[in-house]
């Protein structure tokens, strides 16, 4: 890989692959299902942690001035600590203003999230929860997405200012919120994004015309590819979960320490989302199961006019990514509906001492790169191989099948039920191991926040 021509070849190949691979960029589907389990039994589930609901406008009205300097410090932190960080332009730095609507707009711009973000006062209900006498909120009031199965199947309720709710419900609901559109369409070359002036630059990978793929570089962390891959495809360095996590963690800490516990838990949930995304192997590895030499060979064939291999490998990786999430989501949702908290996946998330080779280490920002994403990256090839061996070939080895599209109602749980007990066990064990990491990292991260939250209401 010495010539720029080779670099260009690999770069083009990866760009083409990523435009497809990045499509199902929700990582785990419905993070709330995992967060409820991960944080049950912690302070978040304690009655004393109940919080009073507060609107964003009210929070900003009280804390606006303090947030100006806090966000300025945060920007300095990001510039110094996030590799390849796209600086926030100074002209959108947060300046509080007495006009509540303008104040919220300015805050959203300073966070550089989608200006159409709805941010209602709401909670998600657990699957199977009794929704009678509840103020149901249509899913379209919560999300900008049109096709997310897990959002459409979820139930949401509207909250009123000043009512009291359980902290666990706030943080669990918020942990799914970054998948409702906060990071959609922010790149300079996305439709209608020029006027935002967010300064993120051109979308590093994924198809800029496809809405859901535009959030991928914030929800994925490609930190552990081989040097040759980065040399060829420098754009893979431009993934920013570290920026999102630290930003929301900082806001959460401030909210807790100034008596705005509702926003403390909600911002913590936003940060938690990105931590959890990085426990998904397909979010920390560009192409699980595909070696760099194989990528080059496939690309060489492509250049000679044989396009099938390239198209096929893209489709297979995409299908496996989607198959894993379909199974995780359907199984966890079914367990909630049965009220079966002994289900292997739910139990794995709850376990407290099971993360492999993990002496308890307090959370620090460097863990995002050096520990959380490294673990799931290390599991990527085995996870991919397991899916290949266990699931019927149609779903993960047939490039003409598009998982989630060919059969929109495909339920991997039903598929699994038709397989041998041994195959079912392999699937359960692999996904349970990933869920252990999901749970353990969620708790470790929240432990960095909880001491601040105990005294405030
Ligand atoms: Zn996500």
PDB file of N, CA, C and O in Angstrom, residues 7-74:
ATOM      1  N   UNK A   7      -4.082   3.541  -2.493  1.00  0.00           N
ATOM      2  CA  UNK A   7      -4.871   4.184  -1.451  1.00  0.00           C
ATOM      3  C   UNK A   7      -6.248   4.554  -1.981  1.00  0.00           C
ATOM      4  O   UNK A   7      -7.251   4.363  -1.331  1.00  0.00           O
ATOM      5  N   UNK A   8      -6.218   5.072  -3.169  1.00  0.00           N
ATOM      6  CA  UNK A   8      -7.477   5.503  -3.768  1.00  0.00           C
ATOM      7  C   UNK A   8      -8.415   4.320  -3.987  1.00  0.00           C
ATOM      8  O   UNK A   8      -9.614   4.394  -3.736  1.00  0.00           O
ATOM      9  N   UNK A   9      -7.816   3.219  -4.417  1.00  0.00           N
ATOM     10  CA  UNK A   9      -8.639   2.033  -4.673  1.00  0.00           C
ATOM     11  C   UNK A   9      -9.322   1.582  -3.387  1.00  0.00           C
ATOM     12  O   UNK A   9     -10.537   1.388  -3.338  1.00  0.00           O
ATOM     13  N   UNK A  10      -8.508   1.442  -2.328  1.00  0.00           N
ATOM     14  CA  UNK A  10      -9.080   0.959  -1.069  1.00  0.00           C
ATOM     15  C   UNK A  10     -10.082   1.968  -0.526  1.00  0.00           C
ATOM     16  O   UNK A  10     -11.148   1.612  -0.043  1.00  0.00           O
ATOM     17  N   UNK A  11      -9.708   3.217  -0.662  1.00  0.00           N
ATOM     18  CA  UNK A  11     -10.584   4.270  -0.171  1.00  0.00           C
ATOM     19  C   UNK A  11     -11.946   4.203  -0.864  1.00  0.00           C
ATOM     20  O   UNK A  11     -12.989   4.271  -0.232  1.00  0.00           O
ATOM     21  N   UNK A  12     -11.909   4.067  -2.167  1.00  0.00           N
ATOM     22  CA  UNK A  12     -13.169   4.001  -2.910  1.00  0.00           C
ATOM     23  C   UNK A  12     -13.978   2.780  -2.523  1.00  0.00           C
ATOM     24  O   UNK A  12     -15.195   2.830  -2.394  1.00  0.00           O
ATOM     25  N   UNK A  13     -13.249   1.679  -2.329  1.00  0.00           N
ATOM     26  CA  UNK A  13     -13.943   0.450  -1.972  1.00  0.00           C
ATOM     27  C   UNK A  13     -14.637   0.623  -0.625  1.00  0.00           C
ATOM     28  O   UNK A  13     -15.806   0.299  -0.455  1.00  0.00           O
ATOM     29  N   UNK A  14     -13.870   1.130   0.334  1.00  0.00           N
ATOM     30  CA  UNK A  14     -14.449   1.282   1.671  1.00  0.00           C
ATOM     31  C   UNK A  14     -15.604   2.268   1.654  1.00  0.00           C
ATOM     32  O   UNK A  14     -16.618   2.052   2.299  1.00  0.00           O
ATOM     33  N   UNK A  15     -15.430   3.322   0.893  1.00  0.00           N
ATOM     34  CA  UNK A  15     -16.504   4.311   0.822  1.00  0.00           C
ATOM     35  C   UNK A  15     -17.763   3.654   0.271  1.00  0.00           C
ATOM     36  O   UNK A  15     -18.859   3.830   0.795  1.00  0.00           O
ATOM     37  N   UNK A  16     -17.571   2.867  -0.766  1.00  0.00           N
ATOM     38  CA  UNK A  16     -18.729   2.202  -1.369  1.00  0.00           C
ATOM     39  C   UNK A  16     -19.356   1.216  -0.386  1.00  0.00           C
ATOM     40  O   UNK A  16     -20.572   1.141  -0.235  1.00  0.00           O
ATOM     41  N   UNK A  17     -18.492   0.479   0.317  1.00  0.00           N
ATOM     42  CA  UNK A  17     -19.024  -0.501   1.265  1.00  0.00           C
ATOM     43  C   UNK A  17     -19.768   0.193   2.390  1.00  0.00           C
ATOM     44  O   UNK A  17     -20.852  -0.196   2.782  1.00  0.00           O
ATOM     45  N   UNK A  18     -19.151   1.252   2.898  1.00  0.00           N
ATOM     46  CA  UNK A  18     -19.744   1.919   4.052  1.00  0.00           C
ATOM     47  C   UNK A  18     -21.055   2.576   3.716  1.00  0.00           C
ATOM     48  O   UNK A  18     -21.916   2.718   4.574  1.00  0.00           O
ATOM     49  N   UNK A  19     -21.196   2.967   2.485  1.00  0.00           N
ATOM     50  CA  UNK A  19     -22.452   3.624   2.142  1.00  0.00           C
ATOM     51  C   UNK A  19     -23.605   2.665   2.397  1.00  0.00           C
ATOM     52  O   UNK A  19     -24.714   3.086   2.681  1.00  0.00           O
ATOM     53  N   UNK A  20     -23.331   1.390   2.321  1.00  0.00           N
ATOM     54  CA  UNK A  20     -24.383   0.411   2.578  1.00  0.00           C
ATOM     55  C   UNK A  20     -24.310  -0.070   4.028  1.00  0.00           C
ATOM     56  O   UNK A  20     -25.310  -0.132   4.730  1.00  0.00           O
ATOM     57  N   UNK A  21     -23.107  -0.371   4.478  1.00  0.00           N
ATOM     58  CA  UNK A  21     -22.960  -0.972   5.797  1.00  0.00           C
ATOM     59  C   UNK A  21     -23.521  -0.069   6.879  1.00  0.00           C
ATOM     60  O   UNK A  21     -24.059  -0.529   7.862  1.00  0.00           O
ATOM     61  N   UNK A  22     -23.383   1.227   6.656  1.00  0.00           N
ATOM     62  CA  UNK A  22     -23.818   2.157   7.694  1.00  0.00           C
ATOM     63  C   UNK A  22     -25.333   2.299   7.764  1.00  0.00           C
ATOM     64  O   UNK A  22     -25.832   2.992   8.619  1.00  0.00           O
ATOM     65  N   UNK A  23     -26.046   1.649   6.892  1.00  0.00           N
ATOM     66  CA  UNK A  23     -27.491   1.879   6.837  1.00  0.00           C
ATOM     67  C   UNK A  23     -28.251   1.571   8.123  1.00  0.00           C
ATOM     68  O   UNK A  23     -28.948   2.422   8.632  1.00  0.00           O
ATOM     69  N   UNK A  24     -28.137   0.365   8.670  1.00  0.00           N
ATOM     70  CA  UNK A  24     -28.936   0.122   9.873  1.00  0.00           C
ATOM     71  C   UNK A  24     -28.207   0.676  11.097  1.00  0.00           C
ATOM     72  O   UNK A  24     -27.768  -0.058  11.953  1.00  0.00           O
ATOM     73  N   UNK A  25     -28.081   1.987  11.188  1.00  0.00           N
ATOM     74  CA  UNK A  25     -27.201   2.595  12.180  1.00  0.00           C
ATOM     75  C   UNK A  25     -27.876   2.856  13.517  1.00  0.00           C
ATOM     76  O   UNK A  25     -27.566   3.787  14.213  1.00  0.00           O
ATOM     77  N   UNK A  26     -28.813   2.030  13.868  1.00  0.00           N
ATOM     78  CA  UNK A  26     -29.444   2.220  15.173  1.00  0.00           C
ATOM     79  C   UNK A  26     -28.669   1.486  16.255  1.00  0.00           C
ATOM     80  O   UNK A  26     -28.944   1.657  17.420  1.00  0.00           O
ATOM     81  N   UNK A  27     -27.674   0.700  15.897  1.00  0.00           N
ATOM     82  CA  UNK A  27     -26.981  -0.196  16.825  1.00  0.00           C
ATOM     83  C   UNK A  27     -28.019  -1.041  17.541  1.00  0.00           C
ATOM     84  O   UNK A  27     -28.886  -1.590  16.904  1.00  0.00           O
ATOM     85  N   UNK A  28     -27.931  -1.124  18.852  1.00  0.00           N
ATOM     86  CA  UNK A  28     -28.944  -1.900  19.549  1.00  0.00           C
ATOM     87  C   UNK A  28     -30.287  -1.219  19.341  1.00  0.00           C
ATOM     88  O   UNK A  28     -30.387  -0.002  19.410  1.00  0.00           O
ATOM     89  N   UNK A  29     -31.321  -2.027  19.118  1.00  0.00           N
ATOM     90  CA  UNK A  29     -32.628  -1.433  18.877  1.00  0.00           C
ATOM     91  C   UNK A  29     -33.357  -1.240  20.188  1.00  0.00           C
ATOM     92  O   UNK A  29     -33.524  -2.181  20.953  1.00  0.00           O
ATOM     93  N   UNK A  30     -33.805  -0.060  20.410  1.00  0.00           N
ATOM     94  CA  UNK A  30     -34.470   0.392  21.638  1.00  0.00           C
ATOM     95  C   UNK A  30     -33.567   0.225  22.867  1.00  0.00           C
ATOM     96  O   UNK A  30     -33.670  -0.740  23.621  1.00  0.00           O
ATOM     97  N   UNK A  31     -32.733   1.201  23.062  1.00  0.00           N
ATOM     98  CA  UNK A  31     -31.796   1.175  24.195  1.00  0.00           C
ATOM     99  C   UNK A  31     -32.492   1.159  25.540  1.00  0.00           C
ATOM    100  O   UNK A  31     -31.932   0.683  26.526  1.00  0.00           O
ATOM    101  N   UNK A  32     -33.717   1.704  25.584  1.00  0.00           N
ATOM    102  CA  UNK A  32     -34.413   1.767  26.878  1.00  0.00           C
ATOM    103  C   UNK A  32     -34.586   0.363  27.470  1.00  0.00           C
ATOM    104  O   UNK A  32     -34.438   0.173  28.679  1.00  0.00           O
ATOM    105  N   UNK A  33     -34.862  -0.624  26.599  1.00  0.00           N
ATOM    106  CA  UNK A  33     -35.058  -1.988  27.096  1.00  0.00           C
ATOM    107  C   UNK A  33     -33.819  -2.476  27.843  1.00  0.00           C
ATOM    108  O   UNK A  33     -33.917  -3.200  28.832  1.00  0.00           O
ATOM    109  N   UNK A  34     -32.657  -2.079  27.371  1.00  0.00           N
ATOM    110  CA  UNK A  34     -31.412  -2.465  28.037  1.00  0.00           C
ATOM    111  C   UNK A  34     -31.130  -1.621  29.271  1.00  0.00           C
ATOM    112  O   UNK A  34     -30.660  -2.126  30.290  1.00  0.00           O
ATOM    113  N   UNK A  35     -31.399  -0.314  29.172  1.00  0.00           N
ATOM    114  CA  UNK A  35     -31.059   0.579  30.281  1.00  0.00           C
ATOM    115  C   UNK A  35     -31.889   0.270  31.519  1.00  0.00           C
ATOM    116  O   UNK A  35     -31.374   0.307  32.647  1.00  0.00           O
ATOM    117  N   UNK A  36     -33.173  -0.044  31.340  1.00  0.00           N
ATOM    118  CA  UNK A  36     -33.994  -0.408  32.504  1.00  0.00           C
ATOM    119  C   UNK A  36     -33.349  -1.571  33.268  1.00  0.00           C
ATOM    120  O   UNK A  36     -33.301  -1.569  34.485  1.00  0.00           O
ATOM    121  N   UNK A  37     -32.846  -2.543  32.512  1.00  0.00           N
ATOM    122  CA  UNK A  37     -32.219  -3.703  33.159  1.00  0.00           C
ATOM    123  C   UNK A  37     -30.879  -3.327  33.787  1.00  0.00           C
ATOM    124  O   UNK A  37     -30.572  -3.674  34.918  1.00  0.00           O
ATOM    125  N   UNK A  38     -30.078  -2.591  33.016  1.00  0.00           N
ATOM    126  CA  UNK A  38     -28.710  -2.287  33.456  1.00  0.00           C
ATOM    127  C   UNK A  38     -28.700  -1.498  34.757  1.00  0.00           C
ATOM    128  O   UNK A  38     -27.829  -1.689  35.604  1.00  0.00           O
ATOM    129  N   UNK A  39     -29.672  -0.594  34.902  1.00  0.00           N
ATOM    130  CA  UNK A  39     -29.639   0.312  36.052  1.00  0.00           C
ATOM    131  C   UNK A  39     -30.650  -0.063  37.139  1.00  0.00           C
ATOM    132  O   UNK A  39     -30.781   0.673  38.124  1.00  0.00           O
ATOM    133  N   UNK A  40     -31.358  -1.197  36.956  1.00  0.00           N
ATOM    134  CA  UNK A  40     -32.254  -1.602  38.038  1.00  0.00           C
ATOM    135  C   UNK A  40     -31.371  -2.014  39.211  1.00  0.00           C
ATOM    136  O   UNK A  40     -30.319  -2.617  39.042  1.00  0.00           O
ATOM    137  N   UNK A  41     -31.782  -1.631  40.390  1.00  0.00           N
ATOM    138  CA  UNK A  41     -30.962  -1.962  41.553  1.00  0.00           C
ATOM    139  C   UNK A  41     -29.878  -0.940  41.833  1.00  0.00           C
ATOM    140  O   UNK A  41     -29.139  -1.057  42.799  1.00  0.00           O
ATOM    141  N   UNK A  42     -29.752   0.073  40.983  1.00  0.00           N
ATOM    142  CA  UNK A  42     -28.814   1.166  41.267  1.00  0.00           C
ATOM    143  C   UNK A  42     -29.613   2.343  41.821  1.00  0.00           C
ATOM    144  O   UNK A  42     -30.831   2.276  41.942  1.00  0.00           O
ATOM    145  N   UNK A  43     -28.914   3.418  42.082  1.00  0.00           N
ATOM    146  CA  UNK A  43     -29.591   4.602  42.617  1.00  0.00           C
ATOM    147  C   UNK A  43     -30.719   5.069  41.700  1.00  0.00           C
ATOM    148  O   UNK A  43     -31.730   5.594  42.152  1.00  0.00           O
ATOM    149  N   UNK A  44     -30.548   4.862  40.403  1.00  0.00           N
ATOM    150  CA  UNK A  44     -31.558   5.326  39.453  1.00  0.00           C
ATOM    151  C   UNK A  44     -32.927   4.726  39.745  1.00  0.00           C
ATOM    152  O   UNK A  44     -33.958   5.321  39.446  1.00  0.00           O
ATOM    153  N   UNK A  45     -32.950   3.521  40.313  1.00  0.00           N
ATOM    154  CA  UNK A  45     -34.237   2.869  40.552  1.00  0.00           C
ATOM    155  C   UNK A  45     -34.724   3.093  41.982  1.00  0.00           C
ATOM    156  O   UNK A  45     -35.747   2.551  42.375  1.00  0.00           O
ATOM    157  N   UNK A  46     -33.998   3.900  42.736  1.00  0.00           N
ATOM    158  CA  UNK A  46     -34.382   4.163  44.120  1.00  0.00           C
ATOM    159  C   UNK A  46     -35.498   5.216  44.157  1.00  0.00           C
ATOM    160  O   UNK A  46     -35.450   6.198  43.426  1.00  0.00           O
ATOM    161  N   UNK A  47     -36.444   4.995  45.023  1.00  0.00           N
ATOM    162  CA  UNK A  47     -37.555   5.955  45.180  1.00  0.00           C
ATOM    163  C   UNK A  47     -37.033   7.365  45.475  1.00  0.00           C
ATOM    164  O   UNK A  47     -37.607   8.372  45.052  1.00  0.00           O
ATOM    165  N   UNK A  48     -35.937   7.416  46.230  1.00  0.00           N
ATOM    166  CA  UNK A  48     -35.410   8.732  46.611  1.00  0.00           C
ATOM    167  C   UNK A  48     -34.865   9.495  45.413  1.00  0.00           C
ATOM    168  O   UNK A  48     -34.566  10.678  45.505  1.00  0.00           O
ATOM    169  N   UNK A  49     -34.724   8.796  44.291  1.00  0.00           N
ATOM    170  CA  UNK A  49     -34.204   9.476  43.095  1.00  0.00           C
ATOM    171  C   UNK A  49     -35.320  10.009  42.206  1.00  0.00           C
ATOM    172  O   UNK A  49     -35.055  10.514  41.118  1.00  0.00           O
ATOM    173  N   UNK A  50     -36.573   9.895  42.652  1.00  0.00           N
ATOM    174  CA  UNK A  50     -37.676  10.459  41.864  1.00  0.00           C
ATOM    175  C   UNK A  50     -37.384  11.925  41.544  1.00  0.00           C
ATOM    176  O   UNK A  50     -36.793  12.637  42.374  1.00  0.00           O
ATOM    177  N   UNK A  51     -37.799  12.344  40.364  1.00  0.00           N
ATOM    178  CA  UNK A  51     -37.473  13.719  39.949  1.00  0.00           C
ATOM    179  C   UNK A  51     -38.714  14.499  39.536  1.00  0.00           C
ATOM    180  O   UNK A  51     -39.722  13.923  39.119  1.00  0.00           O
ATOM    181  N   UNK A  52     -38.592  15.804  39.636  1.00  0.00           N
ATOM    182  CA  UNK A  52     -39.654  16.704  39.208  1.00  0.00           C
ATOM    183  C   UNK A  52     -39.380  17.101  37.760  1.00  0.00           C
ATOM    184  O   UNK A  52     -38.267  17.520  37.421  1.00  0.00           O
ATOM    185  N   UNK A  53     -40.397  16.941  36.919  1.00  0.00           N
ATOM    186  CA  UNK A  53     -40.226  17.201  35.490  1.00  0.00           C
ATOM    187  C   UNK A  53     -40.084  18.708  35.236  1.00  0.00           C
ATOM    188  O   UNK A  53     -40.821  19.510  35.817  1.00  0.00           O
ATOM    189  N   UNK A  54     -39.139  19.050  34.406  1.00  0.00           N
ATOM    190  CA  UNK A  54     -38.875  20.449  34.098  1.00  0.00           C
ATOM    191  C   UNK A  54     -38.689  20.615  32.592  1.00  0.00           C
ATOM    192  O   UNK A  54     -38.012  19.808  31.952  1.00  0.00           O
ATOM    193  N   UNK A  55     -39.262  21.655  32.030  1.00  0.00           N
ATOM    194  CA  UNK A  55     -39.092  21.869  30.584  1.00  0.00           C
ATOM    195  C   UNK A  55     -37.671  22.337  30.295  1.00  0.00           C
ATOM    196  O   UNK A  55     -36.997  22.895  31.168  1.00  0.00           O
ATOM    197  N   UNK A  56     -37.260  22.124  29.055  1.00  0.00           N
ATOM    198  CA  UNK A  56     -35.931  22.587  28.657  1.00  0.00           C
ATOM    199  C   UNK A  56     -35.859  24.113  28.767  1.00  0.00           C
ATOM    200  O   UNK A  56     -34.858  24.677  29.207  1.00  0.00           O
ATOM    201  N   UNK A  57     -36.956  24.775  28.393  1.00  0.00           N
ATOM    202  CA  UNK A  57     -36.970  26.249  28.454  1.00  0.00           C
ATOM    203  C   UNK A  57     -36.719  26.733  29.874  1.00  0.00           C
ATOM    204  O   UNK A  57     -35.978  27.693  30.099  1.00  0.00           O
ATOM    205  N   UNK A  58     -37.330  26.061  30.833  1.00  0.00           N
ATOM    206  CA  UNK A  58     -37.165  26.461  32.235  1.00  0.00           C
ATOM    207  C   UNK A  58     -35.723  26.230  32.697  1.00  0.00           C
ATOM    208  O   UNK A  58     -35.123  27.085  33.355  1.00  0.00           O
ATOM    209  N   UNK A  59     -35.173  25.076  32.336  1.00  0.00           N
ATOM    210  CA  UNK A  59     -33.775  24.774  32.676  1.00  0.00           C
ATOM    211  C   UNK A  59     -32.847  25.843  32.091  1.00  0.00           C
ATOM    212  O   UNK A  59     -31.961  26.369  32.772  1.00  0.00           O
ATOM    213  N   UNK A  60     -33.078  26.181  30.825  1.00  0.00           N
ATOM    214  CA  UNK A  60     -32.204  27.157  30.166  1.00  0.00           C
ATOM    215  C   UNK A  60     -32.398  28.557  30.737  1.00  0.00           C
ATOM    216  O   UNK A  60     -31.453  29.344  30.824  1.00  0.00           O
ATOM    217  N   UNK A  61     -33.628  28.848  31.126  1.00  0.00           N
ATOM    218  CA  UNK A  61     -33.908  30.174  31.701  1.00  0.00           C
ATOM    219  C   UNK A  61     -33.084  30.371  32.976  1.00  0.00           C
ATOM    220  O   UNK A  61     -32.488  31.426  33.189  1.00  0.00           O
ATOM    221  N   UNK A  62     -33.031  29.316  33.801  1.00  0.00           N
ATOM    222  CA  UNK A  62     -32.313  29.430  35.076  1.00  0.00           C
ATOM    223  C   UNK A  62     -30.797  29.332  34.891  1.00  0.00           C
ATOM    224  O   UNK A  62     -30.038  30.041  35.541  1.00  0.00           O
ATOM    225  N   UNK A  63     -30.382  28.435  34.018  1.00  0.00           N
ATOM    226  CA  UNK A  63     -28.953  28.105  33.935  1.00  0.00           C
ATOM    227  C   UNK A  63     -28.233  28.713  32.738  1.00  0.00           C
ATOM    228  O   UNK A  63     -27.044  28.448  32.531  1.00  0.00           O
ATOM    229  N   UNK A  64     -28.967  29.487  31.925  1.00  0.00           N
ATOM    230  CA  UNK A  64     -28.405  29.998  30.670  1.00  0.00           C
ATOM    231  C   UNK A  64     -27.017  30.602  30.808  1.00  0.00           C
ATOM    232  O   UNK A  64     -26.095  30.245  30.081  1.00  0.00           O
ATOM    233  N   UNK A  65     -26.896  31.521  31.744  1.00  0.00           N
ATOM    234  CA  UNK A  65     -25.617  32.222  31.886  1.00  0.00           C
ATOM    235  C   UNK A  65     -24.483  31.250  32.222  1.00  0.00           C
ATOM    236  O   UNK A  65     -23.389  31.314  31.660  1.00  0.00           O
ATOM    237  N   UNK A  66     -24.769  30.340  33.154  1.00  0.00           N
ATOM    238  CA  UNK A  66     -23.741  29.364  33.551  1.00  0.00           C
ATOM    239  C   UNK A  66     -23.390  28.441  32.377  1.00  0.00           C
ATOM    240  O   UNK A  66     -22.225  28.046  32.201  1.00  0.00           O
ATOM    241  N   UNK A  67     -24.402  28.132  31.560  1.00  0.00           N
ATOM    242  CA  UNK A  67     -24.152  27.225  30.433  1.00  0.00           C
ATOM    243  C   UNK A  67     -23.276  27.870  29.362  1.00  0.00           C
ATOM    244  O   UNK A  67     -22.562  27.169  28.639  1.00  0.00           O
ATOM    245  N   UNK A  68     -23.324  29.166  29.261  1.00  0.00           N
ATOM    246  CA  UNK A  68     -22.457  29.837  28.273  1.00  0.00           C
ATOM    247  C   UNK A  68     -20.992  29.467  28.521  1.00  0.00           C
ATOM    248  O   UNK A  68     -20.281  29.042  27.619  1.00  0.00           O
ATOM    249  N   UNK A  69     -20.554  29.636  29.762  1.00  0.00           N
ATOM    250  CA  UNK A  69     -19.138  29.341  30.027  1.00  0.00           C
ATOM    251  C   UNK A  69     -18.885  27.840  30.073  1.00  0.00           C
ATOM    252  O   UNK A  69     -17.822  27.367  29.657  1.00  0.00           O
ATOM    253  N   UNK A  70     -19.872  27.082  30.574  1.00  0.00           N
ATOM    254  CA  UNK A  70     -19.698  25.624  30.610  1.00  0.00           C
ATOM    255  C   UNK A  70     -19.463  25.071  29.197  1.00  0.00           C
ATOM    256  O   UNK A  70     -18.562  24.260  28.959  1.00  0.00           O
ATOM    257  N   UNK A  71     -20.290  25.530  28.252  1.00  0.00           N
ATOM    258  CA  UNK A  71     -20.168  25.017  26.886  1.00  0.00           C
ATOM    259  C   UNK A  71     -18.907  25.535  26.199  1.00  0.00           C
ATOM    260  O   UNK A  71     -18.354  24.877  25.314  1.00  0.00           O
ATOM    261  N   UNK A  72     -18.459  26.693  26.625  1.00  0.00           N
ATOM    262  CA  UNK A  72     -17.196  27.196  26.087  1.00  0.00           C
ATOM    263  C   UNK A  72     -16.033  26.309  26.555  1.00  0.00           C
ATOM    264  O   UNK A  72     -15.167  25.924  25.773  1.00  0.00           O
ATOM    265  N   UNK A  73     -16.073  25.960  27.840  1.00  0.00           N
ATOM    266  CA  UNK A  73     -15.036  25.050  28.365  1.00  0.00           C
ATOM    267  C   UNK A  73     -15.122  23.683  27.682  1.00  0.00           C
ATOM    268  O   UNK A  73     -14.112  23.047  27.396  1.00  0.00           O
ATOM    269  N   UNK A  74     -16.345  23.264  27.444  1.00  0.00           N
ATOM    270  CA  UNK A  74     -16.548  21.963  26.804  1.00  0.00           C
ATOM    271  C   UNK A  74     -15.950  21.957  25.397  1.00  0.00           C
ATOM    272  O   UNK A  74     -15.333  20.979  24.972  1.00  0.00           O
TER     273      UNK A  74
END
